[in-house]
Amino acid sequence: MRHILCIALALVCAACGAHRGDSAPATPAAMAAKVLADGYPQPVELLCEADSAIIASDGFRISIPADGRATVTAPDGRGLLYGAYALLRMHTAGTDTVGADVVDNPAYALRMLNHWDNLDGTVERGYAGRSIWQWDLLPDSISPQIAEYGSRCAAVGINAAVLNNVNASPRMLDAAHLQKVKAVADALRPYGMQVWLSVNFATPMALDSLPTADPLSPAVAGWWQRKADEIYSLIPDFGGFLVKANSEGQPGPCDYGRSHARGANMLAEALAPHGGKVIWRAFVYSPADADRAKQAYLEFQPLDGQFAPNVIVQVKNGPIDFQPREPYSPLFGAMPSTPQAVEFQVTQEYLGHSNHLAYLAPMWTEFFDYVDPASLTAVAGVANTGDSHYLTGTPAADLNWYAFGRLAWNPRLTPAAIADEWMDAHVFVPGKAVPDSVRTSVRGMLLASREAVVDYMMPLGLHHLFAFGHHYGPEPWCDVPGARPDWLPRYYHRADRVGIGFDRSSAGSNAVAQYPDSLRRLFDNVDTCPEQFLLWFHHVPWTRRMHSGRTLWQELCAAYTRGVDSVDGFARTWAAARPYVRPELYDAVAADLRTQARDARWWRDACLQYFAGFSGMPLPAGVPEPGHDLDSLRRISLPITNFESPSDSLLNKFR
Ligand code: GCV
């Protein structure tokens, strides 16, 4: 069946729910027409064609025959919308030429952002202001930023949003808040987006005084079924629930001696009649095992095959927690009978918040080098949005949102290709010829930026050297009386007179045993373990010779120094690109790079001086003398919460 939706600019015919007129587009198909009318110089035909063998749901075909008039074909309105944005990208790149014929299907049906937005307007680990949902205004008034957000998601194919923090308030599900959620769902629907909610497992107790949240209690199951009915009566295309259970103090089925699978399945049963799903997070680390990195696998792998078909288990990319570099979580591939989603973190909780340039696509494609994208069911990213300028606080953070969406659509895209798209659309002054040398150096800066952060924060497999609480600056010495050991950096770096690193080899915690055989052997042997993971898997003597011929101590010093030098180099690259870069963006990134250069030195000086106390070795030649002594660095304490990135003036006052 064929429906021709649009031939002239912005004129949309009645199919796929489209409409015609001046009001805001009410469907993805109508939105597609508007996007093209606003952004594409020629008339475009939008063709809704069902039953196509080559175009999957959300996929599209773009063809430009000899008469030069582009056609976007898709089986549904969302596909038309994604095709419209793809045509705009082609136009920017100059590839929308006669003869073009592109079919593009998404790798995953579910490409979602997880917002950690709280009902009081704060955003956990959010560094871009307050929640863009503006809960207080809802449901009567919708912030215009929601439309901006929707279009930026649609532009990269993101089709679902979990609106609230996984540390969920039970009030999220009360009648008043569900009206607010309905308002957001209505506002996002024309952008092809489906709304989900994080739920607190003990909500029936908190909202309706049930005596228990035991998943095997018929009263509890009945409560969730009625709640699901209520939600779907308001939001017929509601996606489902995201659940953080029995993790970091959140309630869950284990409180009643039930497994994660029992808990997930009870919710899944409530959602199933409506076509909804449960996404159950595997981010757990009870202190039961001496190695936190093993916990998720120990708790979840034995449950493989026990989850209902509409449950997806969502696993963070690494086994600990979004560190600048982690090996992939061994839970991937270890639950072949359970649909899995990967959870990336777009917000830079551990990579300098929104103050540091850290292009994360190289980190995410590194994950896909180990985990076959085809083994996953969905991709989720913890959002970096807020109500600030750019919605991400800083334009460079916008790149990570963009890259996340593009990789969730096609995990085989290269970071360089994505960076090129973004630079063309957002960085360079439109219409101005940009010399290849400038383009190449800005691209190179973006591609090197995450590795630079690894170098000046935690090279060679070090991890979690962060300050307690806000995760911004270094505190490898951190000691908080009474705190869980696995919340303290010393648990992770284990520096002593002999060496440094966490022994997860077969002689240590044996976390290596959770990996498939070939990788287990590779990681287990200190001689074959990739050096980028060396101190993740091994406790290594300071004097050990590295591949470079340097000792471990010298190598560590070289890495920290290289990280600082890289950031200084970024500032030079950016200054050279100035004539070609949009002025507002130029200034914002230049300011970030100045902050980053100071922070990088702070990290280098703090970590090297602290570890020198264990290695007992001097700084090698070429490593600059620290700008501050260790005692004064130890006294730095930034008064920031989990909801903010330190401003420049605050940083300068406290360090
Ligand atoms: C939402 C880390 C973060 C927490 C976050 C948690 C999670 O521990 O620091 O802020 O809580 O991960 O992913 O659940």
XYZ file of C-alpha atoms and ligand atoms in Angstrom:
669
model
C 0.000 0.000 0.000
C 1.389 3.414 -0.913
C 0.552 6.803 0.486
C 2.097 9.868 -1.076
C 2.355 12.241 1.817
C 4.066 15.283 0.531
C 5.148 16.606 -2.779
C 5.291 20.324 -2.308
C 7.055 22.045 0.510
C 5.179 21.683 3.790
C 2.007 20.384 2.173
C 1.123 17.173 3.858
C -1.632 14.853 2.766
C -3.781 12.642 4.928
C -1.958 9.426 5.543
C 0.166 8.091 8.376
C -1.877 10.470 10.546
C -0.468 13.560 8.911
C -2.356 16.822 8.614
C -2.107 20.064 6.743
C -2.032 23.582 8.076
C -0.106 26.091 10.121
C -0.398 24.519 13.551
C 2.503 22.569 15.000
C 2.875 19.190 13.297
C 1.010 16.539 15.228
C 2.642 13.429 13.804
C 6.133 12.343 12.783
C 5.050 12.353 9.128
C 3.867 15.938 9.354
C 7.027 16.801 11.229
C 9.069 15.275 8.400
C 7.359 17.573 5.923
C 8.020 20.584 8.116
C 11.665 19.671 8.659
C 12.183 19.509 4.910
C 10.179 22.633 4.206
C 12.307 24.531 6.709
C 15.655 23.059 5.806
C 15.769 21.575 2.307
C 15.920 23.793 -0.763
C 13.870 21.605 -3.143
C 10.443 19.945 -2.989
C 10.693 16.417 -1.636
C 8.281 13.543 -2.045
C 7.473 11.707 1.175
C 6.175 8.261 0.438
C 4.627 6.041 3.078
C 5.080 2.551 1.720
C 4.152 -0.413 3.826
C 5.295 -4.015 3.388
C 8.631 -3.096 1.945
C 11.116 -5.921 2.161
C 14.093 -3.682 2.551
C 12.914 -1.036 4.971
C 12.400 -1.996 8.605
C 10.279 -0.042 11.043
C 11.896 3.388 11.520
C 14.076 2.771 8.465
C 13.880 4.734 5.235
C 15.018 4.959 1.664
C 16.231 8.140 0.003
C 16.403 8.145 -3.756
C 17.116 10.934 -6.186
C 16.206 9.917 -9.749
C 17.193 11.674 -12.962
C 14.615 14.470 -12.546
C 16.501 15.465 -9.371
C 13.499 15.392 -7.054
C 14.335 13.510 -3.878
C 11.955 10.904 -2.505
C 11.964 9.663 1.061
C 10.201 6.322 1.409
C 9.400 4.647 4.719
C 6.871 2.210 6.110
C 5.860 4.615 8.868
C 5.923 8.257 9.882
C 8.966 7.882 12.079
C 10.920 6.483 9.169
C 9.922 9.508 7.113
C 11.101 11.804 9.881
C 14.472 10.060 10.195
C 14.752 10.020 6.420
C 14.041 13.751 6.304
C 16.880 14.451 8.710
C 19.149 12.093 6.796
C 18.406 14.008 3.604
C 19.387 17.230 5.359
C 22.661 15.604 6.419
C 23.268 14.522 2.849
C 22.595 18.060 1.709
C 25.114 19.466 4.179
C 27.680 16.927 3.022
C 26.831 17.565 -0.652
C 25.870 13.938 -1.305
C 22.212 14.570 -2.221
C 23.017 14.268 -5.891
C 21.179 12.622 -8.797
C 21.516 8.857 -8.643
C 21.665 8.724 -4.857
C 19.850 5.672 -3.509
C 20.298 5.014 0.182
C 18.494 2.499 2.371
C 19.112 2.942 6.078
C 17.615 0.699 8.750
C 18.361 1.172 12.459
C 20.352 -1.528 14.206
C 17.989 -1.369 17.199
C 14.261 -0.781 17.516
C 14.841 0.926 20.866
C 17.308 3.835 21.017
C 16.715 5.594 24.266
C 17.896 8.311 26.564
C 17.699 7.786 30.306
C 17.160 11.043 32.148
C 18.197 11.173 35.765
C 15.803 14.064 36.396
C 14.273 14.437 39.836
C 10.825 15.797 40.576
C 12.331 18.780 42.419
C 13.942 19.868 39.131
C 17.482 18.749 39.933
C 19.270 16.313 37.642
C 21.517 13.683 39.229
C 24.950 13.952 37.599
C 23.410 16.552 35.322
C 25.715 19.377 34.392
C 23.443 21.405 32.134
C 21.083 23.096 34.531
C 17.746 21.916 35.814
C 15.344 19.412 34.314
C 14.112 20.387 30.888
C 10.731 18.875 31.700
C 10.029 21.798 34.044
C 7.761 19.607 36.151
C 6.273 22.607 37.968
C 4.873 24.059 34.740
C 3.282 20.801 33.649
C 0.716 19.767 32.593
C -0.773 23.161 31.694
C 2.296 24.686 30.187
C 5.015 22.972 28.159
C 8.498 24.418 28.059
C 9.508 25.266 24.462
C 12.769 23.458 25.187
C 10.862 20.172 25.007
C 10.213 20.730 21.299
C 13.858 21.636 20.778
C 14.832 18.476 22.634
C 12.434 16.359 20.571
C 13.764 17.642 17.290
C 17.366 17.076 18.327
C 16.543 13.512 19.317
C 14.675 12.904 16.068
C 17.573 14.332 14.086
C 19.739 11.431 15.250
C 17.057 8.759 15.529
C 16.599 8.586 19.305
C 13.066 7.291 19.770
C 12.510 6.874 23.509
C 13.096 8.800 26.708
C 12.907 7.635 30.295
C 11.880 10.899 31.916
C 13.012 10.482 35.522
C 15.916 9.370 37.648
C 16.488 5.664 38.232
C 16.696 6.652 41.893
C 12.971 7.109 41.429
C 10.506 8.912 43.607
C 7.331 6.879 44.220
C 5.417 10.120 43.582
C 6.289 9.770 39.906
C 3.339 7.410 39.603
C 0.705 9.420 41.462
C -2.245 10.746 39.489
C -0.993 14.329 39.361
C 2.438 13.378 38.048
C 1.015 11.009 35.477
C -0.883 13.963 34.024
C 2.470 15.722 33.665
C 3.978 12.669 32.012
C 1.051 12.545 29.597
C 1.707 16.170 28.658
C 5.360 15.410 27.888
C 4.395 12.269 25.961
C 1.956 14.295 23.864
C 4.643 16.907 23.204
C 7.263 14.347 22.176
C 5.042 12.066 20.083
C 5.328 14.168 16.885
C 9.096 13.716 17.155
C 8.668 9.968 17.076
C 9.493 9.608 20.742
C 7.995 7.186 23.189
C 7.966 8.015 26.877
C 9.061 5.638 29.644
C 9.345 6.009 33.408
C 11.773 4.839 36.049
C 9.858 3.274 38.890
C 10.617 2.734 42.538
C 9.961 -0.900 43.378
C 8.322 0.018 46.687
C 5.828 2.467 45.143
C 2.737 0.475 46.230
C 3.865 0.879 49.844
C 4.669 4.565 49.528
C 1.625 5.638 47.537
C -1.070 3.318 48.801
C 0.240 1.982 52.097
C 0.450 -1.624 51.019
C 2.284 -3.537 53.746
C 4.769 -5.037 51.305
C 6.261 -4.725 47.819
C 6.958 -8.471 47.610
C 6.628 -9.398 43.940
C 4.927 -12.673 44.864
C 2.138 -10.917 46.760
C -1.099 -10.947 44.688
C -2.030 -7.573 46.177
C 1.251 -6.076 44.960
C 0.925 -7.594 41.483
C -2.675 -6.351 41.312
C -1.564 -2.859 42.314
C 0.959 -2.749 39.462
C -1.609 -4.071 37.001
C -4.054 -1.322 37.928
C -1.271 1.246 37.719
C -0.279 -0.001 34.265
C -3.931 0.237 33.139
C -4.106 3.799 34.454
C -0.915 4.809 32.656
C -1.984 3.305 29.341
C -5.405 4.938 29.554
C -3.539 8.252 29.536
C -0.613 7.343 27.271
C -1.555 4.523 24.889
C 1.960 4.298 23.426
C 3.751 4.352 26.789
C 7.008 2.389 26.567
C 7.375 0.783 29.976
C 9.379 0.851 33.191
C 13.097 1.207 33.862
C 14.073 -0.224 37.249
C 17.061 0.174 39.532
C 16.469 -2.388 42.258
C 18.553 -3.443 45.234
C 21.318 -1.117 44.246
C 22.705 1.829 46.192
C 19.868 1.703 48.702
C 16.978 1.364 46.252
C 14.265 -1.142 47.207
C 13.815 -4.313 45.205
C 12.698 -7.916 45.184
C 15.798 -9.097 47.050
C 14.387 -7.296 50.124
C 11.871 -10.173 50.208
C 14.289 -12.946 49.320
C 13.132 -12.899 45.676
C 15.412 -12.740 42.673
C 15.776 -9.863 40.238
C 13.967 -12.031 37.687
C 10.946 -12.474 39.968
C 10.738 -8.739 40.480
C 11.130 -7.898 36.814
C 8.621 -10.514 35.709
C 5.917 -9.247 38.056
C 6.181 -5.784 36.472
C 6.465 -7.305 33.001
C 3.201 -9.152 33.516
C 1.444 -5.900 34.373
C 2.751 -4.206 31.222
C 2.430 -7.115 28.784
C -1.289 -6.683 27.925
C -0.467 -3.158 26.786
C 2.638 -4.104 24.827
C 4.917 -2.491 27.416
C 8.368 -3.630 28.485
C 10.522 -3.663 31.589
C 14.142 -2.622 31.450
C 15.835 -4.014 34.522
C 19.260 -2.611 35.377
C 22.139 -4.892 36.294
C 24.012 -2.102 38.085
C 24.396 -3.848 41.448
C 27.336 -4.194 43.788
C 26.464 -5.575 47.152
C 29.549 -5.896 49.348
C 29.208 -9.702 49.160
C 32.311 -10.238 47.032
C 35.709 -8.721 47.603
C 35.740 -7.343 44.058
C 32.989 -4.936 43.019
C 33.817 -5.546 39.358
C 32.463 -9.095 39.680
C 29.134 -8.303 41.301
C 26.765 -7.740 38.390
C 27.903 -10.967 36.746
C 27.618 -12.955 39.974
C 24.059 -11.777 40.597
C 22.691 -11.767 37.065
C 24.411 -14.470 35.041
C 22.703 -17.320 36.964
C 19.333 -15.735 36.133
C 19.800 -16.155 32.390
C 16.648 -17.608 30.855
C 14.456 -16.712 33.838
C 13.246 -13.318 32.635
C 9.883 -12.818 30.887
C 10.095 -12.125 27.141
C 9.237 -8.438 27.607
C 12.145 -7.828 29.988
C 15.447 -6.370 28.823
C 18.425 -6.433 31.181
C 20.373 -3.186 30.910
C 24.084 -3.378 31.688
C 26.559 -0.515 31.978
C 29.307 -0.715 29.378
C 31.958 -1.513 31.974
C 31.862 -3.614 35.139
C 32.305 -0.715 37.599
C 30.725 2.604 36.719
C 31.332 4.702 33.599
C 35.026 5.280 34.287
C 37.090 7.083 31.624
C 38.266 3.646 30.519
C 36.992 0.243 31.587
C 37.137 -3.122 29.901
C 33.656 -4.153 28.761
C 31.350 -5.773 31.293
C 31.677 -9.563 31.054
C 27.932 -9.856 31.544
C 27.597 -9.082 27.841
C 27.520 -12.373 26.029
C 27.074 -14.299 29.275
C 23.257 -14.295 29.199
C 22.454 -15.681 25.747
C 18.776 -16.312 26.583
C 18.124 -12.789 27.884
C 17.684 -9.651 25.778
C 20.331 -7.140 26.814
C 20.763 -3.402 26.412
C 23.984 -1.491 26.920
C 23.871 1.610 29.097
C 26.336 4.314 28.102
C 26.720 7.559 29.997
C 26.406 10.613 27.792
C 26.620 12.946 30.746
C 30.271 13.228 31.773
C 30.015 12.211 35.423
C 33.571 10.898 35.395
C 35.040 12.830 32.473
C 35.184 16.420 33.661
C 31.438 17.126 33.673
C 30.504 19.719 31.074
C 33.811 21.562 31.648
C 36.075 19.184 29.719
C 36.169 18.395 26.031
C 35.795 14.614 25.874
C 34.276 13.234 22.697
C 32.873 9.903 23.795
C 32.240 8.122 20.496
C 35.723 6.524 20.620
C 34.868 5.076 24.035
C 31.589 3.647 22.777
C 33.051 2.167 19.601
C 35.818 0.631 21.732
C 33.002 -1.186 23.545
C 31.578 -2.374 20.225
C 35.013 -3.691 19.281
C 34.550 -6.230 22.077
C 30.773 -6.704 22.141
C 29.058 -7.617 18.891
C 26.338 -5.000 18.335
C 24.110 -7.760 16.962
C 24.087 -9.432 20.377
C 22.205 -6.462 21.886
C 18.517 -5.608 21.815
C 18.693 -1.911 22.640
C 21.033 0.959 23.419
C 20.487 3.449 26.242
C 22.418 6.574 27.171
C 22.263 8.564 30.393
C 21.322 11.992 29.085
C 23.403 15.154 29.417
C 20.517 17.556 28.947
C 19.122 20.326 31.114
C 17.430 23.680 30.764
C 20.699 25.492 30.063
C 21.906 27.087 26.862
C 22.413 24.439 24.132
C 20.404 22.116 26.426
C 23.761 20.540 27.255
C 25.464 23.432 29.013
C 28.239 23.586 26.471
C 28.321 22.942 22.719
C 31.001 20.275 22.956
C 28.667 18.188 25.133
C 26.072 18.470 22.371
C 28.443 16.429 20.229
C 28.138 13.527 22.656
C 24.336 13.577 22.512
C 24.589 13.658 18.721
C 27.146 10.837 18.616
C 25.162 8.699 21.015
C 22.102 8.893 18.786
C 24.041 8.181 15.628
C 25.744 5.130 17.159
C 22.481 3.855 18.626
C 21.183 3.928 15.073
C 24.299 2.443 13.532
C 27.000 1.163 15.892
C 29.332 0.623 12.949
C 29.679 4.329 12.192
C 33.149 5.622 12.897
C 33.811 8.383 15.429
C 35.533 10.335 12.660
C 32.504 10.176 10.359
C 30.193 11.291 13.153
C 32.546 14.111 14.110
C 32.592 15.272 10.479
C 28.799 15.400 10.323
C 28.635 17.386 13.526
C 31.402 19.780 12.542
C 29.722 20.535 9.218
C 26.358 21.117 10.818
C 27.386 22.958 13.977
C 31.005 24.052 14.139
C 32.073 25.802 10.980
C 30.658 29.078 9.736
C 28.039 28.140 7.099
C 29.101 28.896 3.547
C 32.719 29.556 4.420
C 35.372 27.368 2.804
C 37.291 25.518 5.495
C 40.859 24.461 4.627
C 41.433 20.720 4.873
C 44.209 21.301 7.371
C 41.791 23.037 9.771
C 39.128 20.384 9.354
C 41.692 17.638 9.931
C 43.139 19.226 13.035
C 39.737 19.934 14.644
C 38.649 16.381 13.881
C 41.925 15.110 15.337
C 41.354 17.148 18.477
C 37.897 15.672 18.959
C 39.106 12.132 18.338
C 42.004 12.499 20.781
C 40.019 14.221 23.497
C 38.752 11.217 25.457
C 42.200 9.598 25.437
C 43.618 12.835 26.815
C 41.180 12.652 29.725
C 42.221 9.053 30.376
C 45.869 10.151 30.361
C 45.584 13.025 32.820
C 43.025 11.312 35.081
C 43.527 7.544 35.127
C 45.951 6.022 32.628
C 46.984 2.379 32.264
C 43.773 0.948 33.708
C 43.616 3.005 36.899
C 40.057 3.807 37.913
C 37.894 5.581 40.449
C 40.472 8.003 41.821
C 37.726 10.615 42.142
C 36.768 12.857 44.981
C 34.069 11.440 47.212
C 30.609 12.525 46.096
C 30.909 14.859 43.147
C 33.370 12.872 40.989
C 35.031 15.947 39.533
C 38.543 16.284 40.873
C 41.249 13.858 42.058
C 41.367 12.365 45.541
C 43.403 9.174 45.268
C 44.087 9.524 48.995
C 40.412 9.899 49.931
C 39.409 8.339 53.226
C 35.942 8.753 54.682
C 35.522 7.098 58.054
C 32.767 4.487 57.933
C 32.363 4.620 54.151
C 32.048 1.393 52.199
C 35.546 0.393 51.095
C 34.402 0.142 47.476
C 33.418 3.815 47.536
C 37.024 4.824 48.214
C 39.822 5.222 45.642
C 42.357 3.170 47.605
C 40.153 0.109 47.151
C 40.756 0.493 43.409
C 44.371 1.653 43.023
C 45.907 -0.438 45.835
C 49.182 1.461 45.641
C 51.910 0.270 48.001
C 55.697 0.169 48.173
C 55.829 -2.674 45.664
C 53.504 -1.409 42.972
C 50.022 -0.333 42.006
C 46.828 -1.801 40.541
C 43.990 -4.198 41.409
C 44.939 -7.845 41.029
C 41.963 -9.349 39.226
C 44.060 -12.120 37.704
C 43.587 -15.784 38.589
C 46.034 -15.170 41.431
C 43.885 -12.326 42.719
C 40.105 -11.777 42.649
C 39.898 -13.857 39.459
C 37.502 -11.425 37.784
C 39.245 -12.453 34.564
C 37.413 -15.779 34.788
C 34.164 -14.001 33.903
C 35.447 -13.294 30.379
C 35.363 -15.744 27.459
C 38.421 -17.988 27.362
C 40.489 -16.150 24.799
C 40.099 -12.843 26.648
C 40.492 -14.467 30.036
C 43.911 -15.741 28.992
C 44.860 -12.409 27.447
C 43.858 -10.354 30.494
C 45.157 -12.872 33.036
C 48.737 -12.797 31.840
C 50.524 -9.618 32.822
C 52.697 -9.950 29.714
C 49.758 -10.055 27.289
C 47.261 -7.855 29.081
C 46.766 -4.700 26.970
C 48.587 -1.894 28.773
C 45.494 0.267 28.672
C 43.927 -2.253 31.113
C 47.091 -3.262 32.943
C 46.333 -1.782 36.373
C 42.691 -2.815 36.084
C 43.700 -6.473 36.047
C 47.096 -6.553 37.763
C 49.037 -5.219 40.693
C 52.261 -4.313 38.941
C 55.710 -3.486 40.395
C 56.839 0.101 39.937
C 60.000 -1.163 38.286
C 58.352 -3.400 35.681
C 59.514 -2.687 32.110
C 56.698 -1.569 29.841
C 56.498 -1.988 26.052
C 58.084 1.436 25.657
C 61.149 0.361 27.641
C 60.225 2.705 30.476
C 59.490 1.438 33.966
C 55.879 1.464 35.119
C 56.586 4.542 37.242
C 58.127 6.368 34.301
C 55.246 5.291 32.069
C 52.692 6.589 34.524
C 54.514 9.918 34.695
C 54.704 10.051 30.906
C 50.973 9.397 30.556
C 49.947 12.124 33.005
C 52.326 14.539 31.281
C 51.007 13.579 27.850
C 47.451 14.230 29.006
C 48.311 17.787 30.038
C 50.286 18.371 26.829
C 47.358 17.117 24.748
C 44.997 19.652 26.283
C 47.509 22.436 25.662
C 47.673 21.228 22.065
C 43.859 21.341 21.796
C 43.924 25.004 22.788
C 46.423 25.730 19.995
C 44.377 23.771 17.449
C 41.241 25.603 18.447
C 42.903 29.005 18.261
C 44.116 28.222 14.733
C 40.581 27.227 13.701
C 39.045 30.439 15.038
C 38.450 32.213 11.681
C 36.303 29.298 10.499
C 34.333 28.539 13.653
C 30.996 30.032 14.676
C 31.944 32.765 17.167
C 29.669 31.759 20.034
C 30.821 28.169 19.821
C 34.417 29.256 19.555
C 34.263 31.227 22.776
C 32.469 28.510 24.717
C 34.921 25.766 23.741
C 37.931 28.037 24.277
C 36.715 28.769 27.809
C 36.220 25.052 28.492
C 39.728 24.298 27.248
C 41.207 26.863 29.643
C 39.415 25.221 32.563
C 40.404 21.801 31.314
C 44.079 22.770 31.080
C 44.078 23.827 34.728
C 42.142 20.727 35.792
C 44.503 18.449 33.879
C 47.447 19.909 35.803
C 45.531 19.473 39.034
C 45.014 15.780 38.226
C 48.617 15.262 37.172
C 50.117 17.004 40.197
C 47.803 15.317 42.663
C 48.171 11.783 41.326
C 51.898 11.828 40.612
C 52.842 13.360 43.953
C 50.561 10.992 45.823
C 51.810 7.881 44.012
C 55.433 9.056 44.338
C 54.935 8.546 48.056
C 54.557 4.825 47.304
C 56.978 4.366 44.435
C 59.653 6.304 46.293
C 60.972 7.395 42.908
C 61.650 10.901 41.639
C 59.818 12.462 38.727
C 61.671 11.504 35.532
C 63.306 14.159 33.395
C 60.756 16.016 31.262
C 57.970 15.827 33.831
C 57.379 19.377 35.077
C 57.638 20.123 38.762
C 54.149 20.244 40.305
C 52.602 23.685 40.646
C 51.190 22.873 44.092
C 52.420 20.731 46.938
C 50.491 17.653 47.900
C 49.307 19.033 51.233
C 47.578 21.975 49.633
C 46.048 19.709 46.984
C 44.749 17.425 49.708
C 42.973 20.359 51.319
C 40.898 21.130 48.224
C 37.269 20.379 48.787
C 34.780 21.600 46.214
C 31.420 22.576 47.678
C 29.322 21.140 44.862
C 26.439 18.712 44.843
C 25.722 15.788 42.534
C 23.693 18.196 40.436
C 26.233 20.737 39.273
C 29.467 21.261 37.447
C 31.901 23.586 39.232
C 32.098 27.035 37.702
C 35.414 28.594 36.822
C 35.197 31.094 39.651
C 34.423 28.372 42.159
C 37.337 26.278 40.908
C 39.682 29.232 41.148
C 38.537 30.021 44.646
C 38.989 26.505 45.991
C 42.110 25.363 44.238
C 21.580 7.372 39.498
C 26.637 5.963 39.974
C 26.288 7.422 40.094
C 24.909 7.606 40.724
C 23.892 6.843 39.864
C 24.318 5.375 39.802
C 23.413 4.553 38.913
O 26.805 5.406 41.218
O 27.260 8.072 40.837
O 24.607 8.977 40.769
O 22.599 6.968 40.385
O 25.613 5.285 39.272
O 23.769 4.377 37.762
O 22.375 4.099 39.351
